[in-house]
Coordinates of C-alpha atoms and ligand atoms in Angstrom, one line a residue:
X1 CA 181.9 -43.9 -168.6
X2 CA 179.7 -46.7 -167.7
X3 CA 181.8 -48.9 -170.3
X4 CA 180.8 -52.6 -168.5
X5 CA 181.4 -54.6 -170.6
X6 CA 179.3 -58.0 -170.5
X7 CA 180.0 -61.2 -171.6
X8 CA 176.5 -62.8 -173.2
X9 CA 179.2 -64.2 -176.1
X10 CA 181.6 -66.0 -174.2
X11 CA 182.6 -68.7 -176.4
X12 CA 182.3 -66.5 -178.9
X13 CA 184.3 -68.7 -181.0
X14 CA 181.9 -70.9 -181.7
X15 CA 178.9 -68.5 -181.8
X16 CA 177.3 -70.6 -184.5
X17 CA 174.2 -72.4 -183.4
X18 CA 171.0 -73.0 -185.0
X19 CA 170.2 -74.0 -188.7
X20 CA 171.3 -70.8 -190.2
X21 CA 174.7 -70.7 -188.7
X22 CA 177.2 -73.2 -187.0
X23 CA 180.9 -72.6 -187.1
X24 CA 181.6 -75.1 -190.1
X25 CA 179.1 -73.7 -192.2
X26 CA 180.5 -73.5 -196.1
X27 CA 180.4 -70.2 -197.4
X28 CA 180.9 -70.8 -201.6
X29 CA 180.8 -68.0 -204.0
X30 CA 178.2 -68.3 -206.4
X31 CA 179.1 -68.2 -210.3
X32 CA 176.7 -69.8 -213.4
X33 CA 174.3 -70.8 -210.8
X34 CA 177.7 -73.2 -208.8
X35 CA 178.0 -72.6 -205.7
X36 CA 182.4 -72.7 -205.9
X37 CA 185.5 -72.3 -203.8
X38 CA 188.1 -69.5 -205.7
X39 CA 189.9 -71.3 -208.4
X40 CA 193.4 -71.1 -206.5
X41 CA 191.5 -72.4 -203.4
X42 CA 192.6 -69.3 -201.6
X43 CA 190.4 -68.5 -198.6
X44 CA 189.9 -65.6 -196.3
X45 CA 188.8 -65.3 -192.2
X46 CA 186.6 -62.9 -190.5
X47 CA 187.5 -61.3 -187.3
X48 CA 185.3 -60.5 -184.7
X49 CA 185.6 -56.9 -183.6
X50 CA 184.5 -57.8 -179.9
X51 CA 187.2 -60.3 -179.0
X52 CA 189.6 -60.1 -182.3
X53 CA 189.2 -63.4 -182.9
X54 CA 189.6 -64.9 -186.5
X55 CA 186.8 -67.2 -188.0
X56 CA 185.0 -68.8 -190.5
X57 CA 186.8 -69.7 -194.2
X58 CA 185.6 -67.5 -197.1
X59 CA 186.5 -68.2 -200.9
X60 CA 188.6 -66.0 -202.7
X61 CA 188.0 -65.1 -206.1
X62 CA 190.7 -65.1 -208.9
X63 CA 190.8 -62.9 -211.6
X64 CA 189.8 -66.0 -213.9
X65 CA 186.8 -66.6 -211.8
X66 CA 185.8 -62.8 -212.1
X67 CA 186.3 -63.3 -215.5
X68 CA 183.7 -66.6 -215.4
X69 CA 181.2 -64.6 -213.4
X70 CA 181.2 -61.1 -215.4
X71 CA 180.7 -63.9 -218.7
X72 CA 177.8 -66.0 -216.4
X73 CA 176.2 -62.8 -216.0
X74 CA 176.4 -61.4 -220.0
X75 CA 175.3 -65.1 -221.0
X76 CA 172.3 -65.0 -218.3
X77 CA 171.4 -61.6 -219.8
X78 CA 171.4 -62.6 -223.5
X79 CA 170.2 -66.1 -223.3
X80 CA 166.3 -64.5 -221.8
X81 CA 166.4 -63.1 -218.3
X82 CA 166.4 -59.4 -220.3
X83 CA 163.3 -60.8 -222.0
X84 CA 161.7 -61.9 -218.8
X85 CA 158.2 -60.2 -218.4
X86 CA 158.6 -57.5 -215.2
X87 CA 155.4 -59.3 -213.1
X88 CA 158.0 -62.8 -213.5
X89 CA 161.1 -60.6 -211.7
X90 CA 159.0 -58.8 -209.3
X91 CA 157.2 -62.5 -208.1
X92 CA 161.0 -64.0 -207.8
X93 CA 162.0 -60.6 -205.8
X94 CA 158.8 -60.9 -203.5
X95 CA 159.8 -65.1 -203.0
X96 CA 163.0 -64.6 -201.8
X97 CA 161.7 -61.5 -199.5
X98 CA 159.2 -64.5 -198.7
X99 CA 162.2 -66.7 -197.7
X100 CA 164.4 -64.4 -195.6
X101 CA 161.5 -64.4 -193.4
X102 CA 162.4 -65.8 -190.0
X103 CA 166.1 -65.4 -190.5
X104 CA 166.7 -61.6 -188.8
X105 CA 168.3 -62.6 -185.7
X106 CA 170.6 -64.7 -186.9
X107 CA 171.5 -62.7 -189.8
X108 CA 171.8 -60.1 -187.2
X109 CA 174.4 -62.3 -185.1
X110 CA 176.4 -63.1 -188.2
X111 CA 177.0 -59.4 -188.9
X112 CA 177.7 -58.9 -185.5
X113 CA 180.5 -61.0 -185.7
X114 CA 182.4 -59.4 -188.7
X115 CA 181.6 -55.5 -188.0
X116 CA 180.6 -55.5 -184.3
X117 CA 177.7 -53.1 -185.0
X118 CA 175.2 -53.5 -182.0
X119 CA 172.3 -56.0 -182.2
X120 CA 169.6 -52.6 -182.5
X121 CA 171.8 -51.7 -185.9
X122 CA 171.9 -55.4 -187.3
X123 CA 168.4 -57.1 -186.5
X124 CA 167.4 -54.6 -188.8
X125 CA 168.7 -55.6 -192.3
X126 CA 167.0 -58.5 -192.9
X127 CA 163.5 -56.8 -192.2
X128 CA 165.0 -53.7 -194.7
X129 CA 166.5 -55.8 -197.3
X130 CA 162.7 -57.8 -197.5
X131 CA 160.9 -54.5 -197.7
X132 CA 163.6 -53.6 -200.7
X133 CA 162.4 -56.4 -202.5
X134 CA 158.9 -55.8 -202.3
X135 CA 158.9 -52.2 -203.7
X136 CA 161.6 -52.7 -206.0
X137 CA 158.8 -55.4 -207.4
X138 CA 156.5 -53.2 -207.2
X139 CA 158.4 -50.4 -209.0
X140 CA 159.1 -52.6 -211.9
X141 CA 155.9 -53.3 -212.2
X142 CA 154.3 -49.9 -212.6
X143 CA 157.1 -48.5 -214.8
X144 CA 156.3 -47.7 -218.3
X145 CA 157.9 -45.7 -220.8
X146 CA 156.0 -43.2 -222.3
X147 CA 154.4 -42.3 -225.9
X148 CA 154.7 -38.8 -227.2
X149 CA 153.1 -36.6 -229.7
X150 CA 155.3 -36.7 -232.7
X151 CA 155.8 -33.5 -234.0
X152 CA 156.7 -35.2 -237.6
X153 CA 153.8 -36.2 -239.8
X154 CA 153.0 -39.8 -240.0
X155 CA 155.2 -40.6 -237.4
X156 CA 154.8 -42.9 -234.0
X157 CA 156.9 -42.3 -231.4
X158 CA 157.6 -43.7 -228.3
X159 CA 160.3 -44.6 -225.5
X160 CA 160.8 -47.8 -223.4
X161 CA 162.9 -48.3 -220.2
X162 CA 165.4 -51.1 -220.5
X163 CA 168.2 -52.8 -218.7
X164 CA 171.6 -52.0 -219.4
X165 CA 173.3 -55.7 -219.2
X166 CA 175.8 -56.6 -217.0
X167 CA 175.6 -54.1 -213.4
X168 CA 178.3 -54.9 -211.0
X169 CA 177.4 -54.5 -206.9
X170 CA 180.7 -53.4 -204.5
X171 CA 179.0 -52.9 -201.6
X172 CA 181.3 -51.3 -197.8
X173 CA 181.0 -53.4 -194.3
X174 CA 178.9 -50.9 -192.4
X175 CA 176.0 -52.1 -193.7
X176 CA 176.6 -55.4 -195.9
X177 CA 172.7 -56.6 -196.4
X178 CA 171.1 -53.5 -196.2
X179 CA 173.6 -51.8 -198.8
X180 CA 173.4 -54.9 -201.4
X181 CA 169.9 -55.0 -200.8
X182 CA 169.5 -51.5 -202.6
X183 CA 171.6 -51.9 -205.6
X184 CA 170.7 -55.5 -206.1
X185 CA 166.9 -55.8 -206.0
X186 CA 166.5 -52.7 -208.3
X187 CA 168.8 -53.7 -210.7
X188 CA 167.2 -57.6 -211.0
X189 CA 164.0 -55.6 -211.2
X190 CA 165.3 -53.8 -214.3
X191 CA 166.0 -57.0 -216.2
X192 CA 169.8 -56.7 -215.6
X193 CA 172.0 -59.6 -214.6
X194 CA 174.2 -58.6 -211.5
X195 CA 177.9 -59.7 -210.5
X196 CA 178.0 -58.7 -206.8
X197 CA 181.5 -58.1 -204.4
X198 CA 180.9 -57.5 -200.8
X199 CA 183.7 -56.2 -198.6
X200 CA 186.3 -58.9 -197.3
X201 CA 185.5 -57.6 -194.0
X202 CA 181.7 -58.5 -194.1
X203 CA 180.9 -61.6 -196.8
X204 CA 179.2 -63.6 -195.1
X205 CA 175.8 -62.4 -195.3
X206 CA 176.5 -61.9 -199.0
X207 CA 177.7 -65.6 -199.6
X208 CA 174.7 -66.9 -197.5
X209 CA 171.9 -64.4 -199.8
X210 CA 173.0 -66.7 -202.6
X211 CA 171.8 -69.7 -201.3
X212 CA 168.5 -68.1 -201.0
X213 CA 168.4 -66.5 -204.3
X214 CA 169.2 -69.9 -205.8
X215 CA 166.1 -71.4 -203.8
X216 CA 163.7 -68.1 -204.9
X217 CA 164.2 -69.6 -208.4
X218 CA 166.8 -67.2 -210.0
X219 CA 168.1 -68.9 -213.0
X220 CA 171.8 -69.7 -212.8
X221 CA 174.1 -66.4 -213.5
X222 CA 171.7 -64.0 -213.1
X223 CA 172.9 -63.2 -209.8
X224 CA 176.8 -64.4 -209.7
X225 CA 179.1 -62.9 -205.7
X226 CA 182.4 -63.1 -205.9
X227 CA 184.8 -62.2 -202.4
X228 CA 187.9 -60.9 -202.2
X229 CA 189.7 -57.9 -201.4
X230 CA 188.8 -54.4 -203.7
X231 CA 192.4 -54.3 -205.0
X232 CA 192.3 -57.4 -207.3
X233 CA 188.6 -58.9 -207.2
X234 CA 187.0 -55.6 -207.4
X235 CA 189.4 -53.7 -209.4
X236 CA 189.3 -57.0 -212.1
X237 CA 185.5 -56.5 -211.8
X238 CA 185.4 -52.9 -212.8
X239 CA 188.2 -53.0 -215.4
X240 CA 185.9 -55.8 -217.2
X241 CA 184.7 -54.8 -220.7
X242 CA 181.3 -56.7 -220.4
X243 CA 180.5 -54.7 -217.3
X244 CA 177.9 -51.9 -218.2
X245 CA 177.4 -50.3 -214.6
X246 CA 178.9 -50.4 -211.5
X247 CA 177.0 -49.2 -208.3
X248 CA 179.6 -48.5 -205.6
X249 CA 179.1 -47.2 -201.9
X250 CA 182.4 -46.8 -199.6
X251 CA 185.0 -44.0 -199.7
X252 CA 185.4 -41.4 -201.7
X253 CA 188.8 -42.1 -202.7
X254 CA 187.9 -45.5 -204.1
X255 CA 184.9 -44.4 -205.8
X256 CA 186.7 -41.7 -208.1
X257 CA 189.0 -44.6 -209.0
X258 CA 186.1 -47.0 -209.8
X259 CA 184.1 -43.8 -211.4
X260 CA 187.3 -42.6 -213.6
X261 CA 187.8 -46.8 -214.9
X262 CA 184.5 -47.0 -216.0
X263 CA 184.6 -43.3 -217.8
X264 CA 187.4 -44.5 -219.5
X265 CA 185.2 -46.8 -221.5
X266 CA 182.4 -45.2 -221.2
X267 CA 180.6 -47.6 -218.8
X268 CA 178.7 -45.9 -216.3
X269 CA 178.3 -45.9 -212.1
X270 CA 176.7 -44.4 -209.6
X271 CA 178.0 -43.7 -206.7
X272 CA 177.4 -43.1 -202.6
X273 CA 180.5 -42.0 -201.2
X274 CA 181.6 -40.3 -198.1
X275 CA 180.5 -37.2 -195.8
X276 CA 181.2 -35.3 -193.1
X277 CA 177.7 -34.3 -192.5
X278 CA 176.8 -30.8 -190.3
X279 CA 174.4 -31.6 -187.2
X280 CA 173.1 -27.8 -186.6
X281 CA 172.0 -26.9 -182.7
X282 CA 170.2 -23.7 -183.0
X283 CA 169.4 -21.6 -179.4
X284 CA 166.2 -21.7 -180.5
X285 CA 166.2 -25.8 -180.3
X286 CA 164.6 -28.0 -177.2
X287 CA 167.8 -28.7 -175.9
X288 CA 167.3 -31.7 -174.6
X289 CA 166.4 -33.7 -177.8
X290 CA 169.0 -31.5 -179.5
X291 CA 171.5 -33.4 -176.9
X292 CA 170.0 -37.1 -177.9
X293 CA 170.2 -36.0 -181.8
X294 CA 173.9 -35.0 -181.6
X295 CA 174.6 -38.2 -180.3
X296 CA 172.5 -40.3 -182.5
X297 CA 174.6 -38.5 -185.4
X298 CA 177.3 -39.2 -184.4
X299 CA 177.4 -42.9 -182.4
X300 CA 174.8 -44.7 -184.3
X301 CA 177.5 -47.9 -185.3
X302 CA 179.8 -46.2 -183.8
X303 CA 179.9 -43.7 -186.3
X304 CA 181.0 -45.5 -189.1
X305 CA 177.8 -44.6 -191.3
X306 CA 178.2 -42.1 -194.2
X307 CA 175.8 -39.8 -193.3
X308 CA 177.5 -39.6 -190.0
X309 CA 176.7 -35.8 -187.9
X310 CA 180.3 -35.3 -187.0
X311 CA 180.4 -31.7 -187.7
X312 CA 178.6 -30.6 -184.3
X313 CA 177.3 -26.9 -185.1
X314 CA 176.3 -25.2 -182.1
X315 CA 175.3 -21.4 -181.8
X316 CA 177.6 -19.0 -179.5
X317 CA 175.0 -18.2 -177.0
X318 CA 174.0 -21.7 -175.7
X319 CA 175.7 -22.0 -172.5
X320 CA 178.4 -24.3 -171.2
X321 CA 175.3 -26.2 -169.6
X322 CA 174.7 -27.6 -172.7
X323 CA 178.6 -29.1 -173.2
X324 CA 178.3 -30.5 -169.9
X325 CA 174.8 -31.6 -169.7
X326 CA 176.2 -33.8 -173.8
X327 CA 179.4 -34.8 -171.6
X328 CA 177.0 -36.5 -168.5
X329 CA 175.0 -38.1 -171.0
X330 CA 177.7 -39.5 -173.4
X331 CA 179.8 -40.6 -170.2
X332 CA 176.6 -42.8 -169.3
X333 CA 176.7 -44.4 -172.2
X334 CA 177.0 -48.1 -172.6
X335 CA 180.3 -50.0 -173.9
X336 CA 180.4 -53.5 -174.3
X337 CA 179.0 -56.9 -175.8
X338 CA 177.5 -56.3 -179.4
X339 CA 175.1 -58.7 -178.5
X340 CA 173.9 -57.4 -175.6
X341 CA 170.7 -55.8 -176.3
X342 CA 171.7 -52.8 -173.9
X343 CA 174.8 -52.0 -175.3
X344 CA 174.8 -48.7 -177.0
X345 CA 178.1 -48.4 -178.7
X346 CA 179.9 -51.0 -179.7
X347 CA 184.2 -51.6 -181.3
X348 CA 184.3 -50.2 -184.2
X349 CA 184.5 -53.0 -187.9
X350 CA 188.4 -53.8 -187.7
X351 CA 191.5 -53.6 -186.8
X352 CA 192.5 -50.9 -189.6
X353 CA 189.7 -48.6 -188.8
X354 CA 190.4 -49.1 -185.0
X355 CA 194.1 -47.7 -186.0
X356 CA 192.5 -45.1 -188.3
X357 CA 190.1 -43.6 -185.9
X358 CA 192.8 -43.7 -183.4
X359 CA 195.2 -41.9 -185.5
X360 CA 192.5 -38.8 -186.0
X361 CA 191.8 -39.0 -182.5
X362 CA 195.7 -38.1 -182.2
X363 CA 195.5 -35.7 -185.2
X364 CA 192.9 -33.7 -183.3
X365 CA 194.7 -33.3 -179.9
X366 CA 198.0 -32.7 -181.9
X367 CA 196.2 -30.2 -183.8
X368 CA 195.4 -27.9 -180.9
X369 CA 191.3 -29.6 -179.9
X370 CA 190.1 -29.6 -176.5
X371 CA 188.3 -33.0 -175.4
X372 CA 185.1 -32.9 -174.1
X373 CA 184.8 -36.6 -173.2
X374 CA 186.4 -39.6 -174.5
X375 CA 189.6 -39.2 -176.6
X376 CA 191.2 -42.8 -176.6
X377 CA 191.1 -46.6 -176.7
X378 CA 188.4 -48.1 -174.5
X379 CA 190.0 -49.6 -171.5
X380 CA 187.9 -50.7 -169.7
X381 CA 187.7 -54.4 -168.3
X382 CA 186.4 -56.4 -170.9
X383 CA 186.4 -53.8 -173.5
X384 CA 190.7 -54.6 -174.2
X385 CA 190.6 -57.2 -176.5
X386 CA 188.1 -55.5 -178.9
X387 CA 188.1 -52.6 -181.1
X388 CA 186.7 -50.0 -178.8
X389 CA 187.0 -46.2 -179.2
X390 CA 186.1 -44.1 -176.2
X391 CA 182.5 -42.3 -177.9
X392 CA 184.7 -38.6 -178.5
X393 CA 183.9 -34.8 -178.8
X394 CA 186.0 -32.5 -179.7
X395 CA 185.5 -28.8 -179.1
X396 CA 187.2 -25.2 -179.6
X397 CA 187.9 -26.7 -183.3
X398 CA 187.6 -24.7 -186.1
X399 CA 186.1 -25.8 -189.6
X400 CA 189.2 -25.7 -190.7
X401 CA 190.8 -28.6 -188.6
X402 CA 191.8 -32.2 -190.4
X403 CA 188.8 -33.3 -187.9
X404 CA 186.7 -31.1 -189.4
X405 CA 187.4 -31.9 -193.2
X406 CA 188.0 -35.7 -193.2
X407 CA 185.4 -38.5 -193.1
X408 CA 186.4 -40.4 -189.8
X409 CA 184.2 -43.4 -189.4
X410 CA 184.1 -43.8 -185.6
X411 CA 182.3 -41.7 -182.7
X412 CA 184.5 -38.9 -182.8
X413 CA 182.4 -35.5 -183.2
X414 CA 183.9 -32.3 -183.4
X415 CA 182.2 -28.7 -182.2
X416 CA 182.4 -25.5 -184.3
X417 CA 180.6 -22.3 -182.5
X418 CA 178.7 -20.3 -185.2
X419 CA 177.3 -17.0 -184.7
X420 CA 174.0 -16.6 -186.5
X421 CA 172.4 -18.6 -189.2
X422 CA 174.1 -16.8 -192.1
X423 CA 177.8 -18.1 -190.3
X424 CA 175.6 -21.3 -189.9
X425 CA 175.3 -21.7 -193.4
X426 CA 178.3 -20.5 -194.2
X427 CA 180.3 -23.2 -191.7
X428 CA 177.8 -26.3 -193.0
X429 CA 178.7 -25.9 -196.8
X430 CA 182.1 -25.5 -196.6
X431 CA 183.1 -28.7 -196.8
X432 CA 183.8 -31.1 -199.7
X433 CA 180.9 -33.1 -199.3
X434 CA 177.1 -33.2 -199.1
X435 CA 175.2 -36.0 -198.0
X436 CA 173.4 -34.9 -194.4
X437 CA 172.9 -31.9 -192.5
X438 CA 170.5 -31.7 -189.1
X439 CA 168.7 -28.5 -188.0
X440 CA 167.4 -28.4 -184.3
X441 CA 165.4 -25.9 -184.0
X442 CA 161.7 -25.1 -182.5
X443 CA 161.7 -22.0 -185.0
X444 CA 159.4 -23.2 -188.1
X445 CA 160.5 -20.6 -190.4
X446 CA 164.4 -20.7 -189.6
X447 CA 164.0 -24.6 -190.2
X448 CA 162.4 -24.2 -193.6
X449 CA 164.9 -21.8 -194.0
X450 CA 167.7 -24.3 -193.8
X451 CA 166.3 -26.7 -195.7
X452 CA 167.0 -24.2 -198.8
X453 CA 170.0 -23.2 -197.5
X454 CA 171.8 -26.3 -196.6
X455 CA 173.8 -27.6 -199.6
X456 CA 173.1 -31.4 -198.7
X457 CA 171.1 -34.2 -200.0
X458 CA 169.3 -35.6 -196.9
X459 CA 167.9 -32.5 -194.6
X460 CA 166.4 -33.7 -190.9
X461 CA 164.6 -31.3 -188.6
X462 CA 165.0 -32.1 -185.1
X463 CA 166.0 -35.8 -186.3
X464 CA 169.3 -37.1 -187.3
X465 CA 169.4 -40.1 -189.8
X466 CA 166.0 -41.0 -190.6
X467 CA 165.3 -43.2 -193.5
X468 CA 162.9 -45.2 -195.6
X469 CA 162.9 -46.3 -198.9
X470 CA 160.2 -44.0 -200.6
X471 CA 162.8 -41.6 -200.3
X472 CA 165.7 -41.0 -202.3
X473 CA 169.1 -41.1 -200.2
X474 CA 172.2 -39.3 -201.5
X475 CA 174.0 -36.4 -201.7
X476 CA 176.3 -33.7 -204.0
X477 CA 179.9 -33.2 -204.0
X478 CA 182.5 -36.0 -203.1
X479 CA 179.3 -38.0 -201.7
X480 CA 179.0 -39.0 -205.3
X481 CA 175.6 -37.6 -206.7
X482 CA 174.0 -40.9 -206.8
X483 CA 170.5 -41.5 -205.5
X484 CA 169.6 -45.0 -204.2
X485 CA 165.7 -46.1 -203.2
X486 CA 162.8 -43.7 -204.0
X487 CA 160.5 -43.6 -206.8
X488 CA 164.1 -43.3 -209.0
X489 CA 165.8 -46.4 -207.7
X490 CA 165.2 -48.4 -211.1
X491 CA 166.8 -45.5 -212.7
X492 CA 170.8 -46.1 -212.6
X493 CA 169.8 -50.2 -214.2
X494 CA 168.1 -48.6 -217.4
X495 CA 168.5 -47.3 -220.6
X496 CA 165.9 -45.3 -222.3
X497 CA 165.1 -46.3 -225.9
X498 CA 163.4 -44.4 -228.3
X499 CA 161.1 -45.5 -230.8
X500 CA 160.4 -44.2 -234.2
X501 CA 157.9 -45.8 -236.6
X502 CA 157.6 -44.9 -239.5
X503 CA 153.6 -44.7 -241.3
X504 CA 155.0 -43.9 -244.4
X505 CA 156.6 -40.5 -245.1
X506 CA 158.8 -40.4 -247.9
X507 CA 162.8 -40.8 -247.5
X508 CA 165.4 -38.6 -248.6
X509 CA 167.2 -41.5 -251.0
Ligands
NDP1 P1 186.6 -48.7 -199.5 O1 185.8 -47.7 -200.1 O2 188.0 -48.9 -200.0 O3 185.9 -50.1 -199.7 C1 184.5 -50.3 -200.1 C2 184.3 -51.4 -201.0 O4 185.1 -51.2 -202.2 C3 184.8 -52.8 -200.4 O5 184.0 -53.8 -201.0 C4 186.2 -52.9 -201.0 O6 186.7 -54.2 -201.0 C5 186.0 -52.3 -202.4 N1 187.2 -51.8 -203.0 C6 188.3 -51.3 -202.4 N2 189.2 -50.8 -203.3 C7 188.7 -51.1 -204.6 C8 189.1 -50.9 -205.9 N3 190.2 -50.3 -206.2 N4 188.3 -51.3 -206.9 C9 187.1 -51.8 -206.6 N5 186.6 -52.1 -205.4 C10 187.4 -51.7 -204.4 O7 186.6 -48.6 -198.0 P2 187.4 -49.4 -196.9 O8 186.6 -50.6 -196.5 O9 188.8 -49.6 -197.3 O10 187.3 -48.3 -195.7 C11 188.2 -47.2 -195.8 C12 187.4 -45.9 -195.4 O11 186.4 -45.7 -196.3 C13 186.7 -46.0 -194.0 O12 187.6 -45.7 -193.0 C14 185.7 -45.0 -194.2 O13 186.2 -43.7 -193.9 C15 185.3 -45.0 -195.6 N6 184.1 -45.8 -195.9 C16 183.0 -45.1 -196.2 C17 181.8 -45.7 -196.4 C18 180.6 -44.9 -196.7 O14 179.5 -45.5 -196.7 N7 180.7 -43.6 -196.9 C19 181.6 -47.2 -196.3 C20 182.9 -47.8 -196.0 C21 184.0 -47.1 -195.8 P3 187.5 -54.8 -199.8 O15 186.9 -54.3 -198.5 O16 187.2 -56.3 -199.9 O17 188.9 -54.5 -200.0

């Protein structure tokens, strides 16, 4: 493995230069328009996944200032933002796209340094979370109700779309800006008023969009972020009675909590949950790109991305050439410095998911798996310190295996033979999820084939993990059902409202 590790953040603890960024930087929450320490002055550190060194100071929220910001944001509704005219929200979306203009790099450094995703993953969300605001601005403003043709004499009747009131944002580490940027810019361009919770892992890009949506003219609780860890902040957030909606993306487990709390009281949520996503190598596939696509499945960030291809499908009768011909090409991959623009994979977000993906890793060889390549803790020189896993395939697994059924989060792929495309299906939808699959195949009709076939809601033909926001991204089963972006991203914000009027027919009393 050509794990060198290079060094382009030595001083790493003061990585902080330039206006954006410098290593006393205040991060405040933002509640009623205040920018505010947590009201027990309680504060939490980041810690950088490529040296595991702890920085930066990040408020913690109470359950009191939870309280204030769920009330900011109900207040913010009522007192006119859900009477604001859709062309007012869209302009304020498109002037803070307008402002985050300039900032990618060091937005993309500032992730870096609390999920160690590589600089190709991160200079990315600042660029996506712009082009979120522009079309969820230009969503609003071409949504319309619609009038129908009352089947009731002397009768109008018609529906409007409106915001549901308070929408609460819990948004997962692998993608902090990106993630928020989907949830938040649709739900503002509904009308609603948003109280937002990034991960403890990842807040500072969250803390930092406040400032901006201060300066873009937001008026004070319309947008309120509160940090702090999911078992107090967030669960005081969801178990909030003004809270309408919550819009979660992160685990599976944590989500049918959040889900059930809300059903309780009959708010609602959406959510975008796990996977364990079937990357499907038919012998019919150019072989080569079929190689490149199982490993962008499954080591893009280090495969700790939900739609992750870590159920590697390949068919009985390619060869052993293939295996070795994946093994050559993932031991020349590239370990090392997250900032490095040639690094290809990078340590993984934390300590805890280090120790997780380790333990499956474990799981795996216990359980009987034969490894391809990989199968540990990186060690090479200058990889010790941070959270490396060795990039990992498994073969001679079964569908059955622990690897196999469990959402891992880290480049660990596993390889289940399958016979023909009926076993093909058969091996790709048993699982409990059903967010991705990938066909490679050069065979046009087997492709369209699986598209039908494939119980998932993001299909790729001789691609793995494609996305753009005209297109709805989700999927069935323990992924959560949700769909976030597309035409429907305004959807989980609004309400529909029907509309009677009456021209005069007569009444029963
Ligand atoms: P979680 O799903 O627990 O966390 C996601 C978000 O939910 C974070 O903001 C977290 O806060 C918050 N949260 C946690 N518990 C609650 C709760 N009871 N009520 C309200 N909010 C809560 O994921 P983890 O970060 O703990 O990661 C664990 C595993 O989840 C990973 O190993 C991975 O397998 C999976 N995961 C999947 C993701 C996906 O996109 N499919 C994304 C992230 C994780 P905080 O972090 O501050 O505690």
């Amino acid at each position: 493995m050509a794990d060198t590790a290079t060094h382009g953040s030595q001083g790493s603890s003061n990585p902080w230069q330039g206006e954006i960024l410098s290593s006393d930087r205040p991060y405040r929450m933002l509640i009623d328009g205040e920018f505010v320490e947590g009201e027990a002055g309680e504060t939490l550190a980041c810690e950088y996944p490529f040296t595991g060194e702890t920085w930066g100071s990040f408020p913690v929220a109470t359950v009191g200032d939870v309280d204030r910001a769920v009330r900011a944001a109900r207040k913010a509704f009522d007192n006119g933002w859900s009477r604001t005219t859709a062309s007012h929200r869209a302009a304020l979306l498109r002037r803070l796209a307008d402002l985050l203009e300039g900032t990618a790099d060091d937005i993309a450094r500032l992730e870096i340094h609390q999920n160690g995703k590589t600089l190709a993953e991160t200079s990315f969300e600042v660029p996506y979370s712009q082009m979120v605001a522009h079309y969820s601005a230009g969503l609003i403003e071409a949504d319309h109700g619609h009038t129908v043709n009352s089947m009731l004499p002397d009768v109008v009747a018609y529906t409007v779309r409106e915001p549901l009131g308070v929408v609460v944002t819990i948004t997962p580490w692998n993608g902090p800006l990106g993630s928020l940027a989907q949830k938040l810019f649709p739900a503002l361009a509904a009308g609603n008023t948003v109280v937002v919770k990034p991960s403890e892992v990842t807040p500072a890009e969250t803390l930092w969009l406040g400032e901006k949506i201060m300066e873009a003219g937001f008026p004070a609780g319309v947008v309120n972020i509160v940090n702090g860890p999911g078992a107090t902040v967030g669960r005081a957030l969801v178990a909030h009675p003004l809270v309408e909606h919550v819009s979660f993306t992160g685990s599976t487990a944590t989500g049918l909590e959040i889900a059930q709390v809300c059903a309780a009281r009959a708010a609602t949520s959406s959510m975008e949950l796990g996977g364990k996503s079937p990357n499907i190598v038919f012998d019919s596939a150019d072989l080569d790109r079929a190689i490149s696509g199982v490993m962008t499945g499954i080591f893009s960030a280090s495969g700790q991305s939900c739609a992750a291809g870590s159920r590697i499908l390949v068919q009985d009768s390619i060869g052993d050439d293939f295996f070795e011909a994946l093994a050559t090409r993932i031991r020349a991959l590239r370990l090392g410095d997250p900032l490095d623009p040639a690094t290809q994979i990078s340590p993984v977000a934390s300590r805890a998911q280090l120790a997780k993906v380790l333990g499956y890793i474990e799981l795996a060889q216990k359980e009987g798996a034969t490894t391809l390549v990989g199968g540990g803790r990186a060690s090479a020189p200058g990889l010790t310190e941070g959270f490396f896993v060795e990039p990992t395939i498994f073969t001679g697994v079964t569908n059955d295996a622990t690897v196999s059924r469990e959402e891992i989060f880290g480049p660990v792929g596993a390889v289940i033979r399958f016979k023909d495309e009926d076993d093909a299906v058969r091996i790709a939808n048993d699982t409990q999820y059903g967010l991705a699959a990938g066909i490679w195949t050069e065979n046009v009709a087997l492709a369209h084939r699986m598209t039908k076939r494939v119980h998932a809601g993001l299909v790729w033909v001789n691609n793995y993990r494609l996305g753009e926001l005209v297109i709805p991204w989700g999927g069935y089963g323990a992924t959560g059902g949700s769909r976030e972006m597309g035409i429907e991203a305004l959807r989980d914000y609004q309400g529909t409202k029907a509309i009677y009027i009456d021209l005069g027919s007569p009444l029963p009393f």
